[in-house]
CSV table of C-alpha atoms in Angstrom, one decimal:
chain,number,residue,atom,x,y,z
N,1,MET,CA,36.5,85.8,22.3
N,2,THR,CA,34.6,87.7,19.6
N,3,GLY,CA,33.6,87.6,16.0
N,4,PRO,CA,34.3,89.6,12.8
N,5,ALA,CA,35.0,93.2,13.1
N,6,PRO,CA,32.4,96.0,12.7
N,7,GLY,CA,31.0,97.1,9.4
N,8,GLY,CA,29.5,93.9,8.0
N,9,PRO,CA,26.0,92.4,7.8
N,10,ARG,CA,24.3,92.3,11.2
N,11,ASP,CA,23.7,88.6,11.2
N,12,VAL,CA,27.5,88.1,11.0
N,13,SER,CA,28.9,91.0,12.9
N,14,ARG,CA,26.6,91.2,15.9
N,15,ARG,CA,27.7,89.2,18.9
N,16,ARG,CA,25.7,90.8,21.6
N,17,ALA,CA,22.0,91.0,22.5
N,18,MET,CA,20.2,94.1,21.3
N,19,LEU,CA,19.4,96.6,24.0
N,20,LEU,CA,15.8,97.8,24.0
N,21,LEU,CA,15.8,101.5,24.8
N,22,ALA,CA,13.1,103.5,26.4
N,23,THR,CA,10.8,105.4,24.1
N,24,ALA,CA,9.1,108.6,24.9
N,25,ALA,CA,6.0,106.8,26.1
N,26,GLY,CA,8.1,104.4,28.2
N,27,LEU,CA,9.9,107.2,29.9
N,28,GLY,CA,6.6,108.3,31.3
N,29,LEU,CA,6.5,111.7,29.6
N,30,PRO,CA,3.1,113.4,29.9
N,31,ARG,CA,0.4,112.5,27.5
N,32,GLY,CA,-2.4,115.1,27.5
N,33,GLY,CA,-3.1,117.4,30.4
N,34,VAL,CA,-0.7,120.1,31.5
N,35,ALA,CA,3.0,119.2,31.1
N,36,GLU,CA,6.0,120.6,32.9
N,37,ARG,CA,7.3,123.6,30.9
N,38,ASP,CA,10.9,122.2,30.4
N,39,GLU,CA,9.4,118.9,29.1
N,40,VAL,CA,7.3,120.8,26.6
N,41,ALA,CA,10.3,122.9,25.6
N,42,SER,CA,12.6,119.9,25.1
N,43,PRO,CA,10.8,117.1,23.2
N,44,LEU,CA,12.8,114.0,22.4
N,45,PHE,CA,14.3,113.9,18.9
N,46,GLU,CA,14.9,110.3,17.8
N,47,TRP,CA,17.2,109.0,15.1
N,48,ARG,CA,17.2,105.4,14.0
N,49,GLY,CA,19.6,103.6,11.6
N,50,SER,CA,22.3,101.1,11.2
N,51,VAL,CA,25.9,101.7,12.4
N,52,LEU,CA,28.6,99.1,11.8
N,53,GLY,CA,26.0,96.4,11.2
N,54,ALA,CA,24.0,97.1,14.3
N,55,GLU,CA,20.5,98.5,14.7
N,56,SER,CA,21.2,101.9,16.2
N,57,ARG,CA,19.4,104.8,17.8
N,58,LEU,CA,20.1,108.3,19.3
N,59,LEU,CA,17.7,110.1,21.6
N,60,LEU,CA,18.2,113.9,22.2
N,61,ALA,CA,16.0,116.1,24.4
N,62,HIS,CA,16.2,119.5,22.6
N,63,PRO,CA,13.6,122.2,21.9
N,64,ASP,CA,14.7,122.6,18.3
N,65,PRO,CA,14.3,119.5,16.1
N,66,ALA,CA,16.2,121.0,13.2
N,67,ARG,CA,19.3,121.7,15.4
N,68,ALA,CA,19.0,118.2,16.9
N,69,ARG,CA,18.9,116.7,13.4
N,70,SER,CA,22.0,118.7,12.5
N,71,ALA,CA,23.8,117.4,15.5
N,72,VAL,CA,23.0,113.8,14.6
N,73,GLU,CA,24.3,114.5,11.0
N,74,VAL,CA,27.6,115.6,12.6
N,75,CYS,CA,27.7,112.4,14.6
N,76,MET,CA,27.0,110.2,11.6
N,77,ALA,CA,29.8,111.8,9.7
N,78,GLU,CA,32.1,110.9,12.6
N,79,VAL,CA,30.8,107.3,12.6
N,80,ALA,CA,31.5,107.0,8.9
N,81,ARG,CA,35.1,108.2,9.6
N,82,LEU,CA,35.6,105.7,12.3
N,83,GLU,CA,34.2,102.9,10.1
N,84,ARG,CA,37.1,103.6,7.8
N,85,VAL,CA,39.4,102.9,10.7
N,86,PHE,CA,37.8,99.8,12.3
N,87,SER,CA,35.7,97.9,9.6
N,88,LEU,CA,36.6,94.5,8.2
N,89,TYR,CA,34.2,95.2,5.3
N,90,VAL,CA,35.8,98.4,4.0
N,91,ALA,CA,38.7,97.3,1.8
N,92,GLU,CA,41.0,100.2,2.7
N,93,SER,CA,40.1,100.6,6.4
N,94,GLU,CA,43.1,100.8,8.8
N,95,VAL,CA,42.2,97.3,10.2
N,96,MET,CA,42.0,95.8,6.7
N,97,ARG,CA,45.4,97.2,5.7
N,98,LEU,CA,46.9,96.1,9.0
N,99,ASN,CA,45.6,92.6,8.6
N,100,ARG,CA,46.6,92.4,4.9
N,101,GLU,CA,50.1,93.8,5.3
N,102,GLY,CA,51.0,93.0,9.0
N,103,ARG,CA,52.0,96.6,9.5
N,104,LEU,CA,50.3,100.0,9.4
N,105,MET,CA,52.3,103.1,9.2
N,106,ARG,CA,51.0,106.3,10.8
N,107,PRO,CA,48.0,104.7,12.5
N,108,SER,CA,45.2,107.0,13.6
N,109,LEU,CA,44.9,108.0,17.2
N,110,ASP,CA,41.5,106.2,17.3
N,111,LEU,CA,43.1,102.9,16.4
N,112,ARG,CA,45.9,103.3,18.9
N,113,LEU,CA,43.6,104.2,21.7
N,114,VAL,CA,41.4,101.1,21.0
N,115,LEU,CA,44.4,98.8,20.8
N,116,GLU,CA,45.9,100.2,24.0
N,117,GLU,CA,42.6,99.7,25.8
N,118,ALA,CA,42.3,96.2,24.4
N,119,ARG,CA,45.7,95.4,25.8
N,120,ARG,CA,44.7,96.6,29.2
N,121,VAL,CA,41.6,94.4,29.2
N,122,SER,CA,43.6,91.4,27.9
N,123,LEU,CA,46.2,91.8,30.7
N,124,ALA,CA,43.5,92.1,33.4
N,125,SER,CA,41.6,89.1,32.1
N,126,ASP,CA,44.6,86.8,31.5
N,127,GLY,CA,43.9,86.8,27.8
N,128,ALA,CA,40.2,86.1,27.9
N,129,PHE,CA,39.8,89.2,25.8
N,130,ASP,CA,42.2,89.1,22.8
N,131,VAL,CA,41.7,91.1,19.6
N,132,THR,CA,44.1,88.8,17.7
N,133,ILE,CA,41.4,86.0,17.8
N,134,GLN,CA,40.5,86.6,14.2
N,135,PRO,CA,42.5,83.7,12.6
N,136,LEU,CA,41.0,81.3,15.1
N,137,TRP,CA,37.6,82.8,14.6
N,138,ARG,CA,37.7,82.4,10.8
N,139,LEU,CA,38.8,78.8,11.1
N,140,MET,CA,36.0,78.0,13.7
N,141,ALA,CA,33.3,79.7,11.6
N,142,ASP,CA,34.4,77.9,8.5
N,143,TYR,CA,34.4,74.4,9.9
N,144,ARG,CA,31.7,74.5,12.6
N,145,SER,CA,29.2,76.3,10.3
N,146,ARG,CA,29.5,73.3,7.9
N,147,SER,CA,29.5,70.7,10.7
N,148,LEU,CA,33.0,69.6,9.8
N,149,SER,CA,35.6,68.2,12.2
N,150,MET,CA,38.4,70.6,13.1
N,151,PRO,CA,41.8,69.5,11.7
N,152,PRO,CA,44.1,69.4,14.8
N,153,LYS,CA,47.0,70.9,12.8
N,154,ALA,CA,44.9,73.8,11.5
N,155,LEU,CA,43.6,74.5,15.0
N,156,ASP,CA,47.1,74.5,16.5
N,157,THR,CA,48.4,76.8,13.7
N,158,ALA,CA,45.5,79.3,14.3
N,159,ARG,CA,45.9,79.2,18.1
N,160,ARG,CA,49.6,80.1,17.8
N,161,LEU,CA,48.6,83.3,15.9
N,162,VAL,CA,46.5,84.5,18.8
N,163,ALA,CA,48.7,86.6,21.0
N,164,PHE,CA,47.8,90.1,22.0
N,165,GLU,CA,51.3,90.6,23.2
N,166,GLY,CA,52.4,90.3,19.6
N,167,ILE,CA,50.9,93.7,18.6
N,168,GLU,CA,53.5,96.5,18.5
N,169,THR,CA,51.8,99.9,19.0
N,170,ALA,CA,53.5,103.2,18.6
N,171,SER,CA,52.6,106.7,17.2
N,172,SER,CA,54.3,105.9,14.0
N,173,VAL,CA,53.4,102.2,13.4
N,174,VAL,CA,51.2,99.3,14.4
N,175,ALA,CA,52.7,95.9,13.5
N,176,PHE,CA,52.3,92.2,14.1
N,177,ALA,CA,55.1,90.1,15.6
N,178,ARG,CA,54.5,87.2,13.1
N,179,PRO,CA,53.0,86.6,9.7
N,180,GLY,CA,49.4,85.5,9.6
N,181,MET,CA,48.2,87.4,12.6
N,182,ALA,CA,45.0,89.5,12.3
N,183,VAL,CA,42.8,91.5,14.5
N,184,THR,CA,39.0,91.9,14.9
N,185,LEU,CA,37.9,94.9,17.0
N,186,ASN,CA,34.2,93.9,17.1
N,187,GLY,CA,34.4,93.3,20.9
N,188,ILE,CA,35.6,96.9,21.6
N,189,ALA,CA,35.3,99.3,18.7
N,190,GLN,CA,31.5,99.7,18.9
N,191,GLY,CA,31.9,100.7,22.6
N,192,TYR,CA,34.6,103.2,21.5
N,193,ILE,CA,32.3,104.7,18.8
N,194,THR,CA,29.4,104.9,21.3
N,195,ASP,CA,31.6,106.9,23.7
N,196,ARG,CA,33.0,109.1,20.9
N,197,VAL,CA,29.5,110.1,19.8
N,198,ALA,CA,28.3,110.7,23.4
N,199,ASP,CA,31.4,112.9,23.9
N,200,LEU,CA,30.8,114.7,20.6
N,201,LEU,CA,27.2,115.5,21.5
N,202,GLN,CA,28.3,116.9,24.9
N,203,ASP,CA,30.9,119.0,23.2
N,204,MET,CA,28.1,120.5,21.0
N,205,GLY,CA,26.1,121.3,24.1
N,206,TYR,CA,23.7,118.3,24.1
N,207,ASP,CA,23.5,116.9,27.6
N,208,ARG,CA,20.2,115.0,27.7
N,209,VAL,CA,21.2,112.2,25.4
N,210,LEU,CA,20.9,108.4,25.1
N,211,VAL,CA,23.3,106.8,22.6
N,212,GLN,CA,23.0,103.2,21.3
N,213,LEU,CA,25.4,102.4,18.5
N,214,GLY,CA,26.0,98.7,19.3
N,215,GLU,CA,26.5,99.6,22.9
N,216,THR,CA,24.6,102.0,25.1
N,217,MET,CA,25.7,105.2,26.8
N,218,ALA,CA,23.3,107.4,28.9
N,219,LEU,CA,24.0,111.0,29.7
N,220,ASP,CA,21.5,113.2,31.5
N,221,PRO,CA,17.9,112.1,31.1
N,222,PRO,CA,15.0,114.3,29.9
N,223,ALA,CA,13.9,117.1,32.2
N,224,HIS,CA,12.1,115.9,35.4
N,225,ARG,CA,13.3,112.3,34.9
N,226,ARG,CA,15.9,110.8,37.3
N,227,ASP,CA,17.4,108.6,34.7
N,228,TRP,CA,17.0,106.7,31.4
N,229,ARG,CA,15.3,103.4,31.6
N,230,VAL,CA,16.9,100.6,29.5
N,231,ALA,CA,15.9,97.0,29.2
N,232,VAL,CA,18.3,94.1,28.3
N,233,PRO,CA,16.3,91.4,26.6
N,234,ASP,CA,16.5,87.7,27.4
N,235,PRO,CA,18.6,86.1,24.6
N,236,ARG,CA,16.3,83.0,24.8
N,237,ALA,CA,13.2,85.1,24.1
N,238,PRO,CA,14.2,88.6,22.9
N,239,GLU,CA,10.6,89.9,23.3
N,240,GLN,CA,11.0,89.5,27.0
N,241,ASP,CA,13.1,91.7,29.3
N,242,LEU,CA,15.9,90.0,31.3
N,243,TRP,CA,17.2,93.1,33.1
N,244,ALA,CA,15.5,96.5,33.7
N,245,LEU,CA,18.2,99.2,34.2
N,246,SER,CA,18.3,102.8,35.3
N,247,LEU,CA,21.2,104.7,33.6
N,248,ARG,CA,22.6,108.1,34.0
N,249,HIS,CA,26.2,108.9,33.0
N,250,ARG,CA,26.7,105.2,32.7
N,251,ALA,CA,27.2,102.6,29.9
N,252,VAL,CA,26.1,99.0,29.4
N,253,ALA,CA,27.2,96.3,27.0
N,254,THR,CA,26.0,92.7,26.6
N,255,SER,CA,27.6,89.6,25.2
N,256,SER,CA,25.7,86.4,24.4
N,257,GLY,CA,26.7,83.2,22.7
N,258,LEU,CA,23.1,82.9,21.4
N,259,ALA,CA,23.6,86.0,19.2
N,260,LEU,CA,25.5,84.0,16.5
N,261,LYS,CA,25.6,80.2,16.6
N,262,PHE,CA,27.8,78.1,14.3
N,263,ASP,CA,25.6,75.0,14.8
N,264,ALA,CA,21.8,74.4,15.4
N,265,GLY,CA,22.3,73.3,19.0
N,266,GLY,CA,24.4,76.3,19.9
N,267,ARG,CA,27.3,74.3,21.3
N,268,TYR,CA,29.6,76.2,19.0
N,269,HIS,CA,29.2,80.0,18.8
N,270,HIS,CA,31.2,83.1,18.0
N,271,LEU,CA,32.5,83.8,21.5
N,272,LEU,CA,35.7,81.7,21.9
N,273,ASN,CA,38.3,80.9,24.5
N,274,ALA,CA,41.5,82.0,22.8
N,275,LYS,CA,43.6,79.4,24.5
N,276,THR,CA,41.5,76.4,23.7
N,277,GLY,CA,39.4,77.4,20.7
N,278,VAL,CA,36.3,76.2,22.5
N,279,SER,CA,33.1,78.2,22.9
N,280,PRO,CA,32.4,78.5,26.6
N,281,ASN,CA,28.8,77.7,27.6
N,282,HIS,CA,28.6,78.4,31.3
N,283,TYR,CA,26.7,81.6,30.6
N,284,LEU,CA,23.9,82.6,28.1
N,285,SER,CA,24.7,86.3,28.4
N,286,VAL,CA,26.8,88.7,30.4
N,287,SER,CA,26.1,92.4,30.7
N,288,VAL,CA,28.6,94.9,32.1
N,289,LEU,CA,27.8,98.4,33.5
N,290,GLY,CA,30.5,101.1,33.9
N,291,PRO,CA,31.3,104.7,33.2
N,292,ARG,CA,32.5,104.1,29.6
N,293,ALA,CA,31.0,101.9,26.8
N,294,MET,CA,34.4,100.9,25.4
N,295,ARG,CA,35.5,99.3,28.7
N,296,ALA,CA,32.1,97.7,29.2
N,297,ASP,CA,32.1,96.3,25.7
N,298,ALA,CA,35.5,94.5,26.1
N,299,MET,CA,34.7,93.4,29.6
N,300,SER,CA,31.4,91.8,28.7
N,301,THR,CA,33.3,89.5,26.3
N,302,ALA,CA,36.1,88.8,28.8
N,303,LEU,CA,33.7,87.9,31.6
N,304,PHE,CA,31.7,85.6,29.2
N,305,VAL,CA,34.8,83.6,28.6
N,306,LEU,CA,36.2,83.7,32.2
N,307,PRO,CA,35.1,81.3,34.8
N,308,ARG,CA,32.8,82.9,37.4
N,309,GLU,CA,35.5,82.8,40.2
N,310,ALA,CA,37.9,84.8,38.1
N,311,ALA,CA,35.5,87.6,37.2
N,312,ALA,CA,35.9,89.7,40.3
N,313,SER,CA,39.6,90.1,40.2
N,314,ALA,CA,39.5,90.9,36.5
N,315,MET,CA,37.0,93.6,37.1
N,316,ALA,CA,38.9,95.0,40.1
N,317,ARG,CA,42.1,95.4,38.0
N,318,LEU,CA,40.1,97.6,35.6
N,319,GLY,CA,38.6,99.9,38.2
N,320,GLY,CA,35.6,97.9,39.2
N,321,GLY,CA,32.0,97.9,37.9
N,322,GLU,CA,28.9,95.8,37.8
N,323,ALA,CA,28.2,92.6,35.9
N,324,LEU,CA,24.9,90.8,35.3
N,325,PHE,CA,25.0,87.1,34.5
N,326,LEU,CA,22.5,84.8,32.9
N,327,HIS,CA,23.8,81.3,33.7
N,328,ALA,CA,23.3,78.3,31.4
N,329,ASP,CA,20.8,76.8,33.9
N,330,GLY,CA,18.7,79.9,33.7
N,331,ARG,CA,19.8,81.4,37.0
N,332,THR,CA,20.7,85.1,37.2
N,333,SER,CA,23.3,86.7,39.4
N,334,ARG,CA,24.9,90.1,39.9
N,335,LEU,CA,28.5,91.0,40.8
N,336,GLU,CA,29.5,94.5,41.9
N,337,VAL,CA,33.3,95.1,42.4
N,338,LYS,CA,35.3,98.0,43.6
N,339,GLY,CA,38.6,98.6,41.8
N,340,PHE,CA,42.2,98.5,43.0
N,341,ALA,CA,45.5,99.4,41.5
N,342,ALA,CA,46.9,96.5,39.4
């Protein structure tokens, strides 16, 4: 399914292709001559940095750069708080304590919301998405990165620990059903944080915003633009665009096995089938578009693992959406699905 949880070095924690976001020039904003008044009054304020191991960026159209900078500082404080919930690289994060002790008393609302959404996606995808993949992922990374054969007994033991149904979630406690279980939220937490920052900016009155914190969420575009333009790069040649997207009040997330390979040939990578322990190779990348980044984040992983014929029903159970596939043979395809009640 996915790799280590957020918060570590980018070459370990990133499992998805980096989205290349439109710059001011790329948006077609006026250069010289007479500009529209609203565009002059609301220049783009840009922040760049690293969030949870991912190269990150915020774009805000606002006439006062100082106020925009202050809003970004509020967002970064929120990101730091959420890192103390989800990171595998912060010793006392909630996820670290849960994995270490098998039980976490008084979990935060953030952790409960992410685990509840993870369960919904797991059920809809027949376990293709499973946050309890961490014991299996650790085993695969250890052996495959050293080109060692996997001991069958160790593989069977790790696979028995992968069971999303074995997470008990309540307002007072989160607990594992059996010793040795562990979670990684890398396949969903960055989407949650992206949504959270977008919501926070809206609450502060910033509507013309593009958020990219591992995943991408677009609100209203700059004045006199119909939408934000976003490119998803080709994982085989990141300097080239694979998909050119127009986003407005929409999110996109991408999963690619080429983002982290355990062997030189790429046969073994960080996206795993939880039932078999095998890295699926029928796709090179899968992008999912939808109204929220958290759902798109989890679904991009699930669809990467699922066979193509199972993708539509999984998407429909979760309200529908659009998926963009880069197949192993280089073909591309799109799938747009309307939702139905599960």
